[in-house]
XYZ file of C-alpha atoms in Angstrom:
608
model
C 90.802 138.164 76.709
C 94.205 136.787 78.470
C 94.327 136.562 81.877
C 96.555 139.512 83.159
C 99.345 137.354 85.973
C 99.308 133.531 84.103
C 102.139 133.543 81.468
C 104.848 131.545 80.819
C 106.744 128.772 83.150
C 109.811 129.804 85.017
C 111.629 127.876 83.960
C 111.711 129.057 80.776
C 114.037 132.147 81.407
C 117.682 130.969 81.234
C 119.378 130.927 83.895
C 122.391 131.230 83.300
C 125.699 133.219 85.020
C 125.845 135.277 81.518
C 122.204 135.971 81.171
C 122.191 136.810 84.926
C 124.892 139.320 84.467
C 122.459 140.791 81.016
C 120.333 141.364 83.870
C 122.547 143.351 86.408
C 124.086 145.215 83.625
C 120.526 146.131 82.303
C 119.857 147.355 86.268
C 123.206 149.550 85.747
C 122.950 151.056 83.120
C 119.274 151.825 84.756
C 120.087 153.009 88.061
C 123.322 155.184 86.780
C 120.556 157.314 84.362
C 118.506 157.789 87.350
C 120.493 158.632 90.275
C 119.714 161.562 91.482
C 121.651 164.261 92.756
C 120.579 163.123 96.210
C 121.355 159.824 95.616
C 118.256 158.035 95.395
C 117.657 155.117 92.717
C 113.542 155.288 93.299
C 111.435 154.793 90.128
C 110.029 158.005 89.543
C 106.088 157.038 89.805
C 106.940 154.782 93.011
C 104.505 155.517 95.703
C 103.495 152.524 97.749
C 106.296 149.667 98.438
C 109.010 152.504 98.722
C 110.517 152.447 102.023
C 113.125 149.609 100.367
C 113.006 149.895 97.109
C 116.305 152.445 96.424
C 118.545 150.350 98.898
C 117.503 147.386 97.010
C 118.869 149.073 93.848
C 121.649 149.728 95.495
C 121.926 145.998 96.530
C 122.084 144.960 93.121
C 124.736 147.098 92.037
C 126.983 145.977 94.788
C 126.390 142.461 93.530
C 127.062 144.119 90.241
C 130.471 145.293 91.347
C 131.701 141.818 92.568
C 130.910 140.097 89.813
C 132.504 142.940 87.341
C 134.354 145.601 89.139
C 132.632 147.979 87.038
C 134.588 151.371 88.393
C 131.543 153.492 87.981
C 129.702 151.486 90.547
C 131.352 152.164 94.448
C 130.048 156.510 93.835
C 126.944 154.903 92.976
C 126.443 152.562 96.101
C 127.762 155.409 98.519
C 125.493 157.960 97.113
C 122.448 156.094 97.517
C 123.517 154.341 100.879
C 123.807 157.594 101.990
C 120.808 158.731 100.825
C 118.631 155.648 102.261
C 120.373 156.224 105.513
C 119.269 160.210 105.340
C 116.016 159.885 104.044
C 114.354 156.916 104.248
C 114.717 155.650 107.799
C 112.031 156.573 110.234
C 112.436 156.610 113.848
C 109.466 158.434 115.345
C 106.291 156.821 115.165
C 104.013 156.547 112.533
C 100.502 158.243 113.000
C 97.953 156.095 113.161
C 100.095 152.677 113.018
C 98.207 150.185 114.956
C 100.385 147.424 115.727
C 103.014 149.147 118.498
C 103.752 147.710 121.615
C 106.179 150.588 122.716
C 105.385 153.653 122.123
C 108.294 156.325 120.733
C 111.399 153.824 121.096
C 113.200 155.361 118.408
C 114.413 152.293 116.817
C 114.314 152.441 112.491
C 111.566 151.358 110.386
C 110.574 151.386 106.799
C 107.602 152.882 105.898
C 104.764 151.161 102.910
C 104.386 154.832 102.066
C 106.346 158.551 102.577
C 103.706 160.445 103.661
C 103.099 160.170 107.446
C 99.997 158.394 108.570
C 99.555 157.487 105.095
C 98.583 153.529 105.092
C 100.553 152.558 108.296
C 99.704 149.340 107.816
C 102.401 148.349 105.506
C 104.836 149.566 107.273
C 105.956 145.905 109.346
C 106.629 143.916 105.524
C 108.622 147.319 104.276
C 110.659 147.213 107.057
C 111.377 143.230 106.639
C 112.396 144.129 102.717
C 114.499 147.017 104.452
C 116.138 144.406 106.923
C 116.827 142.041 103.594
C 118.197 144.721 101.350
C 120.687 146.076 104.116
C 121.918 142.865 104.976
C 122.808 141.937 100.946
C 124.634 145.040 100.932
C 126.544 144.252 103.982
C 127.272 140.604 102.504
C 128.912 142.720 99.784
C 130.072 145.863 101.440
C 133.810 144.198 101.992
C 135.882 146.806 99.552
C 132.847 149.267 98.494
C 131.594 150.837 102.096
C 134.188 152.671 103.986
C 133.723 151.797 107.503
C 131.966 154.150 109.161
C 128.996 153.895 107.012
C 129.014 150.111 107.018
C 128.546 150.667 110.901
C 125.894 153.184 110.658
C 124.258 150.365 107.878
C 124.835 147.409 110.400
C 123.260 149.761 113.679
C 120.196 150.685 111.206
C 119.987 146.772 110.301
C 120.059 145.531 114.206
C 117.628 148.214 114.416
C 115.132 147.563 112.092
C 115.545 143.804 113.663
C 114.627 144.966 117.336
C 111.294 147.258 116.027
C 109.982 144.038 113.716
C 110.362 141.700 116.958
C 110.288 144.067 120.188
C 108.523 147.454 119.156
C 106.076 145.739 117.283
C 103.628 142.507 117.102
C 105.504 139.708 115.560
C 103.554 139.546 111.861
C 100.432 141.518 112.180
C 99.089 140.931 109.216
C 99.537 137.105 109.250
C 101.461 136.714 106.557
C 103.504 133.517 106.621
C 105.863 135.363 103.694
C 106.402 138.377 105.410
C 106.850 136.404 108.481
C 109.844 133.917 107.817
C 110.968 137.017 105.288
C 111.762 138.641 108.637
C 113.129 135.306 110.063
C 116.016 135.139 107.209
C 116.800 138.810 107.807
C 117.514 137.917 111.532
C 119.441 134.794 110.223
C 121.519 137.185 107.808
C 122.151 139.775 109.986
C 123.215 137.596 112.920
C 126.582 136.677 110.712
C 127.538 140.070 110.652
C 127.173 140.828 114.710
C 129.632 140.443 117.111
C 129.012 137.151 118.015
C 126.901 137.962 121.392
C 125.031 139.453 119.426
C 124.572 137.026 116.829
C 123.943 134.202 118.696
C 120.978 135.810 120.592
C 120.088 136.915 116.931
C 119.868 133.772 115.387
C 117.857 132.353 118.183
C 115.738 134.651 118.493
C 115.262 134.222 114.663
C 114.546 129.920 114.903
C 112.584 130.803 118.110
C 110.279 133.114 115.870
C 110.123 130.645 113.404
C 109.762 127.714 116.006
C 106.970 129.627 117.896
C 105.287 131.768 115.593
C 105.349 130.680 112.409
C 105.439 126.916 112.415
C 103.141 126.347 115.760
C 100.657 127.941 113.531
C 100.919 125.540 110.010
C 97.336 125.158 108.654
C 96.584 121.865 106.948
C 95.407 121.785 103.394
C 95.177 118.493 101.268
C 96.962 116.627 103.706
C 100.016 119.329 104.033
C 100.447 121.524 107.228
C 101.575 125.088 105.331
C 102.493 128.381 106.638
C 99.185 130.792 106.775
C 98.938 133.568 104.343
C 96.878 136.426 104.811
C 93.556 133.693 106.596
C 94.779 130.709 104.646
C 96.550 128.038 104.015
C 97.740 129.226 100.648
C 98.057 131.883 98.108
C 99.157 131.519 94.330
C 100.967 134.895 94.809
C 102.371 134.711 98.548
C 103.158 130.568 98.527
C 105.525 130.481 95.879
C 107.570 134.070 97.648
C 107.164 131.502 100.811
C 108.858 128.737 99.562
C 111.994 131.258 98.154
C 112.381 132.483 101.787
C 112.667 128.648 103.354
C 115.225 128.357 100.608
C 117.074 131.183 101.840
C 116.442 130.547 105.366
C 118.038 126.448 104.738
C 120.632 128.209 102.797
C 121.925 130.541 104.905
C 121.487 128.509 108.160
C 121.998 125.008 107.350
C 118.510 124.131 109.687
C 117.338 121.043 108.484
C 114.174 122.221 109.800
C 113.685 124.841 106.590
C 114.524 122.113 104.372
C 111.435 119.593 106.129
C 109.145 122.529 105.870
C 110.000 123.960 102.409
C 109.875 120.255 100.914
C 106.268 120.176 102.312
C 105.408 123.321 100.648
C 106.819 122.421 97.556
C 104.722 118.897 97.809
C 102.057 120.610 97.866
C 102.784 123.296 95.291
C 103.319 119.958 92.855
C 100.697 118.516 93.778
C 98.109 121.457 92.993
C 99.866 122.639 89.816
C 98.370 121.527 86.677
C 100.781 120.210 83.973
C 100.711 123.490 82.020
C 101.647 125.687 85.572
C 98.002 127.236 86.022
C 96.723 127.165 89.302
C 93.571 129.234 90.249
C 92.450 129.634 94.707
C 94.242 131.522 97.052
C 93.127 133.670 100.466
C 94.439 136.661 99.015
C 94.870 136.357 94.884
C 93.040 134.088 93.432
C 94.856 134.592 90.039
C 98.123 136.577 90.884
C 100.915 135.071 90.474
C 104.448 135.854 91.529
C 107.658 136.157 88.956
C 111.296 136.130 90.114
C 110.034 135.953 93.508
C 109.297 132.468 92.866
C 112.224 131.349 91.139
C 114.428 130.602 94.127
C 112.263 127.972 96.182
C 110.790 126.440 93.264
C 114.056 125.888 91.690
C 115.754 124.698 94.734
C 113.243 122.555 95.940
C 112.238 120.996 92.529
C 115.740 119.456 92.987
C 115.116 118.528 96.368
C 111.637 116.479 95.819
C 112.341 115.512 92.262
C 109.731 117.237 90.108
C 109.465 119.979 87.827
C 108.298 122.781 89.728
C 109.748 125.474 87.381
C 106.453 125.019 85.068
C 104.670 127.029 87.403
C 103.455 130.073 84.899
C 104.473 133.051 86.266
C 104.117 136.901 85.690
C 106.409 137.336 82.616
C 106.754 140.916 83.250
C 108.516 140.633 86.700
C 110.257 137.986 85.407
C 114.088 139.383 86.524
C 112.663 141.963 89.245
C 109.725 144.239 90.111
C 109.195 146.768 87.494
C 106.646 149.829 87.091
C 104.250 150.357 84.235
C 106.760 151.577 82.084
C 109.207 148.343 82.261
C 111.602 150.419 84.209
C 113.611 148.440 87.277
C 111.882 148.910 90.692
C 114.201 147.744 93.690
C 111.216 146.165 95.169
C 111.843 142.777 96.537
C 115.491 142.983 94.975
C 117.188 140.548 97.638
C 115.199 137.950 95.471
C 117.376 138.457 92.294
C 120.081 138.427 94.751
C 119.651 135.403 95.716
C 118.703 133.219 92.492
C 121.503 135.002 91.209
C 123.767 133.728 94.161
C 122.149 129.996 94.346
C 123.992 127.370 92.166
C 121.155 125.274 92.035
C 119.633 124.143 88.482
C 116.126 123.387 87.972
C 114.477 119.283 87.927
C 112.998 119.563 84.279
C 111.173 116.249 84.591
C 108.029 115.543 86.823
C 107.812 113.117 89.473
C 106.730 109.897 88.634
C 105.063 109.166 92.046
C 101.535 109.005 92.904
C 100.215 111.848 94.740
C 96.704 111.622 96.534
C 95.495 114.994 95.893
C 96.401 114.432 91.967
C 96.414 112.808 88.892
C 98.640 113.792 86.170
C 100.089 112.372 82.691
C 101.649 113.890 80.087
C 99.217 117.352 79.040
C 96.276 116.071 81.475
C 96.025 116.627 85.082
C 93.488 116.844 87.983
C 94.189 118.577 91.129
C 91.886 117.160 93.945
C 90.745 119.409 97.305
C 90.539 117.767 100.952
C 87.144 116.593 99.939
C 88.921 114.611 96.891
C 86.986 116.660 94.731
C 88.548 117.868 91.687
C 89.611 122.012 92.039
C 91.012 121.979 88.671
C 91.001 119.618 85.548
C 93.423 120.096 82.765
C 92.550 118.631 79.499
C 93.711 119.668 75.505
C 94.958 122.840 76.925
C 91.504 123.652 78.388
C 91.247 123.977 82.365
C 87.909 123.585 84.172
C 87.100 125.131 87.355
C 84.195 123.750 89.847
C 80.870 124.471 89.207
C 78.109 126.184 91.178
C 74.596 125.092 91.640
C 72.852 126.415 94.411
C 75.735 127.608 96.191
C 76.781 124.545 96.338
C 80.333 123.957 94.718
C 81.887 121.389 92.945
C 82.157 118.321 90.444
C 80.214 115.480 90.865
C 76.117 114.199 90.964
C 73.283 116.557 91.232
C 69.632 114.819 92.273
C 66.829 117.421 92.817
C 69.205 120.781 92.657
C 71.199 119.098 95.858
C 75.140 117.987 94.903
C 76.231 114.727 95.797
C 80.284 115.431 96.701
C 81.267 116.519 100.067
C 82.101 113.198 102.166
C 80.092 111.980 105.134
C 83.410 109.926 106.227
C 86.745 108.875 105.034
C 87.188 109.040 101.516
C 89.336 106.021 100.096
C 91.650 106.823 96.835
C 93.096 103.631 94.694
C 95.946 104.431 91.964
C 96.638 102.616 89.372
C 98.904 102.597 85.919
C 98.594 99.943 83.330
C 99.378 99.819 79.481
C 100.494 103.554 79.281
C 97.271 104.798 81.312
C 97.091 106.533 84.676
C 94.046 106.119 86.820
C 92.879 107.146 90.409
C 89.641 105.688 91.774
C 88.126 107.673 94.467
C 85.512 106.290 96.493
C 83.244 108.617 99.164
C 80.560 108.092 101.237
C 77.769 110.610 100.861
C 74.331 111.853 102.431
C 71.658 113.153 100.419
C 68.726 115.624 101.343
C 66.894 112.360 101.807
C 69.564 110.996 104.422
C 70.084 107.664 102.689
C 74.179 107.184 102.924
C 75.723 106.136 99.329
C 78.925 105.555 98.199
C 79.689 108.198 94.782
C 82.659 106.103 92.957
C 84.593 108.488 90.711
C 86.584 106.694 88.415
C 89.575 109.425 86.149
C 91.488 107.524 83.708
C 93.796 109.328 81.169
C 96.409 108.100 78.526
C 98.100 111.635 78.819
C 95.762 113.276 76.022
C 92.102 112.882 77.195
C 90.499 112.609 80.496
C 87.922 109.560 81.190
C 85.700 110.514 84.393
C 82.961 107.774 85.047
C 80.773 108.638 88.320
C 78.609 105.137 89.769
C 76.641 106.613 92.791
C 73.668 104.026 94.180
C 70.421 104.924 92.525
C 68.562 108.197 92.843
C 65.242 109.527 92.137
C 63.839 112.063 89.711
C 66.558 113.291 86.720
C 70.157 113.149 88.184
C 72.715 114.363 86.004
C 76.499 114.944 86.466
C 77.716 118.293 87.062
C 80.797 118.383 84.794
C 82.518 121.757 85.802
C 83.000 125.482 84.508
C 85.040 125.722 81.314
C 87.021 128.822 82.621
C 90.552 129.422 80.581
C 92.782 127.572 77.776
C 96.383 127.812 76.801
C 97.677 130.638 73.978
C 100.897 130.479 73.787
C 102.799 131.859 76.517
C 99.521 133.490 77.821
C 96.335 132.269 79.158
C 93.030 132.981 77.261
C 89.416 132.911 78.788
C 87.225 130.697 77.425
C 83.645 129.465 78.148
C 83.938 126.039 76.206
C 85.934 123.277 75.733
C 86.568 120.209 74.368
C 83.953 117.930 76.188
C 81.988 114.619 75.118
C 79.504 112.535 77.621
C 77.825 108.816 77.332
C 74.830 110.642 78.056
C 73.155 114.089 76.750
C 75.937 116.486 77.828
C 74.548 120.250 78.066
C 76.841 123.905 78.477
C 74.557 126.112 80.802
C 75.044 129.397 81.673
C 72.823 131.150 84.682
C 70.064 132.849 83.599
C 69.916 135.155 86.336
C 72.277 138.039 87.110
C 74.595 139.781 89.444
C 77.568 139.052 91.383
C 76.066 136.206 92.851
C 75.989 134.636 89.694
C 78.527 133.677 87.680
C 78.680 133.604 83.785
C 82.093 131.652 81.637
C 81.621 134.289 78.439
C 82.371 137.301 80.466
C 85.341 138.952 80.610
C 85.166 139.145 84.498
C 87.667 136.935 85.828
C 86.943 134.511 88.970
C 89.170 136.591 90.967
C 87.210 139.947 89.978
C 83.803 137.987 90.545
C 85.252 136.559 94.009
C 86.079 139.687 95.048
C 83.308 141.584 94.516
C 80.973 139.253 96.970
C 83.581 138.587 99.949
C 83.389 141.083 102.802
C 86.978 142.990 102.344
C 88.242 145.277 99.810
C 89.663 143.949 97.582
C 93.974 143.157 98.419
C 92.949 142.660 101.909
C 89.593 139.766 101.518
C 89.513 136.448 100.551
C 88.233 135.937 97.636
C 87.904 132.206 97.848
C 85.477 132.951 100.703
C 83.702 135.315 98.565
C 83.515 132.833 95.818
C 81.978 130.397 98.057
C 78.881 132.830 97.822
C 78.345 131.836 94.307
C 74.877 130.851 93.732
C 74.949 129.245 90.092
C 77.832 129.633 87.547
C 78.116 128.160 83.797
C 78.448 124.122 83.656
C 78.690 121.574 82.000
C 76.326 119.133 82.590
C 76.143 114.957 81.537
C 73.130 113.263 81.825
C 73.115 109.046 82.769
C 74.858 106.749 80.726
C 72.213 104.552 79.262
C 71.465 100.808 79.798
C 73.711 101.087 83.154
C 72.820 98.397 85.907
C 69.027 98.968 87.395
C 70.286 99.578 90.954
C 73.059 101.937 89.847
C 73.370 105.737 87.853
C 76.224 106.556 85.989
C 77.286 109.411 84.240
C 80.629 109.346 82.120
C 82.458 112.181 80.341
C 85.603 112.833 78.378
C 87.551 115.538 78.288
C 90.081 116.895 75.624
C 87.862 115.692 72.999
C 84.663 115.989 71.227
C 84.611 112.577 69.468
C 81.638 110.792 70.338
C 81.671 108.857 73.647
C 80.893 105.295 73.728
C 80.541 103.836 77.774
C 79.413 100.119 78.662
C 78.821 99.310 81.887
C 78.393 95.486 83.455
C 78.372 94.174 86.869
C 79.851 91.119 87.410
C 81.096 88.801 89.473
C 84.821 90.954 89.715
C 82.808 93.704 90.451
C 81.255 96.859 88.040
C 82.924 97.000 84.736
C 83.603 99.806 82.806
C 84.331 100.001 79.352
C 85.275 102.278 76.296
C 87.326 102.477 73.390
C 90.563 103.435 74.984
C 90.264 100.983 78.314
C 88.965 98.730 80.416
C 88.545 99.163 84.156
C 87.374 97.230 86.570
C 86.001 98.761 90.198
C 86.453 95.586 92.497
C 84.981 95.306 96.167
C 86.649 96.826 98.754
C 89.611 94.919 100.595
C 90.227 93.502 103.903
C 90.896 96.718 105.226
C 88.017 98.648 103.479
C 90.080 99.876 100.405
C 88.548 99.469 96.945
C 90.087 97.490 94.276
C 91.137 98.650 90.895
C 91.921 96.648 87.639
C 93.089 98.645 84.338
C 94.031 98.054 80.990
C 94.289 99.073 77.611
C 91.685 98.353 74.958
């Protein structure tokens, strides 16, 4: 079973100004078969997402004409201008929609869905796309629009501006994409205002941003982000975040865009596994974004020097949204716009920096959460998710059912390279059922193949072993391919479990449920509007791997070491001496020091 959203990098589509224009002429020939006699470019079996979705069709064939002058195009545009501007602006109030502040202004909006009172809710982010697909085809309208209906576009844009920021709440539905979405569509339409206008516009837009969006950042792994949907970040919604800062630093030169987007994309590095999986989100868990993406990624993996194009996106909306059929749906299309617009190229090679909240070399990677435990490992194409046992969540020592790796104070990281290896000590002070503080030492050393993890926690009683994590999914290709093993070795006895009781609550690797089906089904929401990383943090007991002790380690001392990306046989000494605990194996040696003047441990590495 593949994963349905994980597929290839981005940066694997070319980019280039002829394969962009194989796109637009694909979208022509497209739209021109299905214009109606009305003039609408909808896809036929568009329901939900349509208030925007014709005008952005019509946005890409006015990009089309400036780039070709294709004569068949300016009917086109009109006729569907014309019919957006008839048919699919709203001024009277939708029934039910619960986020007015003034009643019956008469100002346009953009509704989620035709029918009136028929899920109001969506109607503040349609109106945002609306607001972003007028103002593209006023950036283009110079030679194609006739006057008059350029002004009646520019009134319905100003208007759409005044109900998302005066008629309405300011981003009801807390979602920092929808949110600055609406901030570049004040930005864009400011330039086309007369300039009273546009300068109370535009500051109005940065106060928005200022004040609403930014004021609010929540930190995650030492980032402050904008919140999506109750978090800090979503695999589907960051990504379409980080396009809009690109847009908004584009199209306004604020260097404050730039600061904020490069923190973003930080982060989005940081996370990222080597092969561009990333699982955890407060909305999807798995769903990923396509040529939404493309834009920020690609213009800030130039600005922070890494390769954020191997994020694996969803192949199938790789150019632009598109219904079941593969035919061209003008949702979103100011993205395509955009990428299509921006000159910038993508960083193919990955930062060479060490980050705190990862480790990465060559095909192996960890990402690390604020608790500097790892959320994802990456190792011979095999990624591991954290394990439950007893709800409790995570990779690291379990003694008597209770697991030994949330931090009872500051958590100290060391990074190290030596002899073409890459290490990252991590050092955290824990408390047990028993209350007895100890420090759990987590030593993750890879040569860019295989992952060493060696765990030295203070000795504890009964049968400790290491909990090892949940083999979840493994490259196939271009796709992604559930799996419930891996390659996996241990010093000790090393065990795959799987939970022998059943239900939601309890979660099993050779399923086909997915963790974002499984998380799902125990949060509180419906599913599209929960968080399914809160549900998933009701997870009782899940399939793990499991090492036990590494034998003949120091009396006072348990270790547990493991090796992934390879079943070979696992060989682990380990000596205390008077440099401190040494471990060794056939690829390195490492030495875990005592701490420094200012508390930090030491770290000494090197090849066998």
């Amino acid at each position: 079973m593949h994963l349905p959203h994980q597929r290839g990098s981005l940066h694997d589509l070319p980019d280039t100004p002829e394969a962009y224009d194989a796109v637009l002429a694909d979208v022509t020939e497209q739209a021109l078969a299905r214009l109606t006699p009305e003039g609408s470019l909808e896809h036929p079996d568009c329901v939900d997402d349509i208030g925007d979705t014709s005008l952005g069709i019509t946005s890409l064939l006015a990009l089309a004409w400036q780039r070709t002058k294709d004569p068949r195009l300016p009917e086109a545009v009109r006729r569907s201008l014309a019919f957006h501007l008839r048919e699919r602006v709203y001024r009277e109030d939708n029934p039910g929609y619960p986020n007015l502040r003034v009643r019956d202004c008469g100002l346009p909006y953009a509704r989620y869905t035709l029918a009136a009172g028929a899920h109001p809710i969506g109607d503040w982010p349609s109106t945002v796309w609306a607001l972003l697909q007028a103002v593209n085809v006023l950036d283009a309208a110079d030679g194609l629009v006739d006057d008059d209906r350029r002004a009646e576009l520019l009134e319905t844009a100003h208007g759409y501006w005044r109900w998302l920021t005066e008629a309405t709440f300011f981003n009801p539905q807390e979602a920092g994409n929808q949110a600055i979405g609406c901030v570049v569509g004040g930005l864009m339409l400011a330039r086309h205002l007369p300039p009273g206008d546009g300068e109370s516009v535009r500051a109005r837009a940065l106060a928005l941003y200022t004040d609403e969006i930014r004021a609010h950042r929540v930190p995650d792994r030492g980032a402050l982000l904008p919140p999506e949907h109750g978090g800090a970040y979503d695999n589907n919604y960051g990504p379409i975040s980080l396009s809009f800062l690109a847009q908004a630093h584009r199209v306004s030169g604020e260097e404050v865009f730039a600061q904020d987007g490069d923190a973003l994309a930080r982060y989005i590095d940081a996370r990222l596994t080597n092969g561009g999986f990333d699982n955890g989100g407060p909305r999807y868990s798995e769903q990923h974004s396509g040529f939404e993406s493309v834009l920020g990624l690609r213009y800030f993996s130039r600005r922070i020097g890494s390769d954020l194009g191997r994020y694996r996106g969803d192949g199938r909306w790789g150019r632009h949204a598109v219904k079941a059929d593969g035919g061209v749906d003008g949702h979103f299309a100011w993205m395509l716009v955009w990428q299509i617009q921006d000159t910038t190229r993508w960083q193919r090679t990955p930062s060479v920096s060490f980050k705190r909240h990862q480790l990465r070399a060559g095909s192996v990677s960890v990402a690390f959460d604020d608790r500097m435990t790892p959320s994802l490992v990456e190792a011979g194409g095999t990624y591991y998710l954290p394990a439950a046992v007893r709800r409790q969540h995570g990779f690291g020592p379990v003694s008597d059912g209770f697991l030994l790796c949330r931090p009872m104070g500051e958590v100290r990281v060391r990074d190290v390279r030596a002899d073409g290896l890459t290490a990252k000590l991590v050092t955290k002070p824990v408390v047990g059922r028993d209350h007895v503080l100890r420090y759990v030492r987590s030593l993750y050393v890879t040569d860019g193949t295989s992952l060493w993890t060696t765990v030295a926690v203070e000795r504890l009683d009964g049968t400790p072993y290491l909990l090892a994590g949940l083999p979840y999914a493994e490259d196939d290709g271009d796709r992604v391919r559930r799996t419930a093993r891996g390659a996996v070795a241990a010093a000790g006895t090393l065990r795959l479990t799987h939970p022998d009781a059943r239900g939601t609550d309890h979660f099993d690797a050779r399923t086909e449920t997915t963790q974002e089906q499984a998380a799902f089904l125990l949060a509180a929401d419906p599913r599209g509007y929960g968080n399914p990383d809160e549900g998933w943090r009701h997870l009782v007991g899940s399939t793990a791997l499991e090492a036990d002790p590494v034998p003949d380690a120091p009396d006072d001392l348990h270790v547990f070491a493991v090796r992934y990306g390879s079943e070979e046989p696992l060989t682990v000494s380990v000596e205390r001496g008077e440099d401190g605990l040494t471990v060794r194996t056939a690829a390195f040696t490492a030495v875990l020091g005592p701490d420094d003047a200012h508390g930090e441990p030491e770290l000494t590495l090197r090849g066998a």
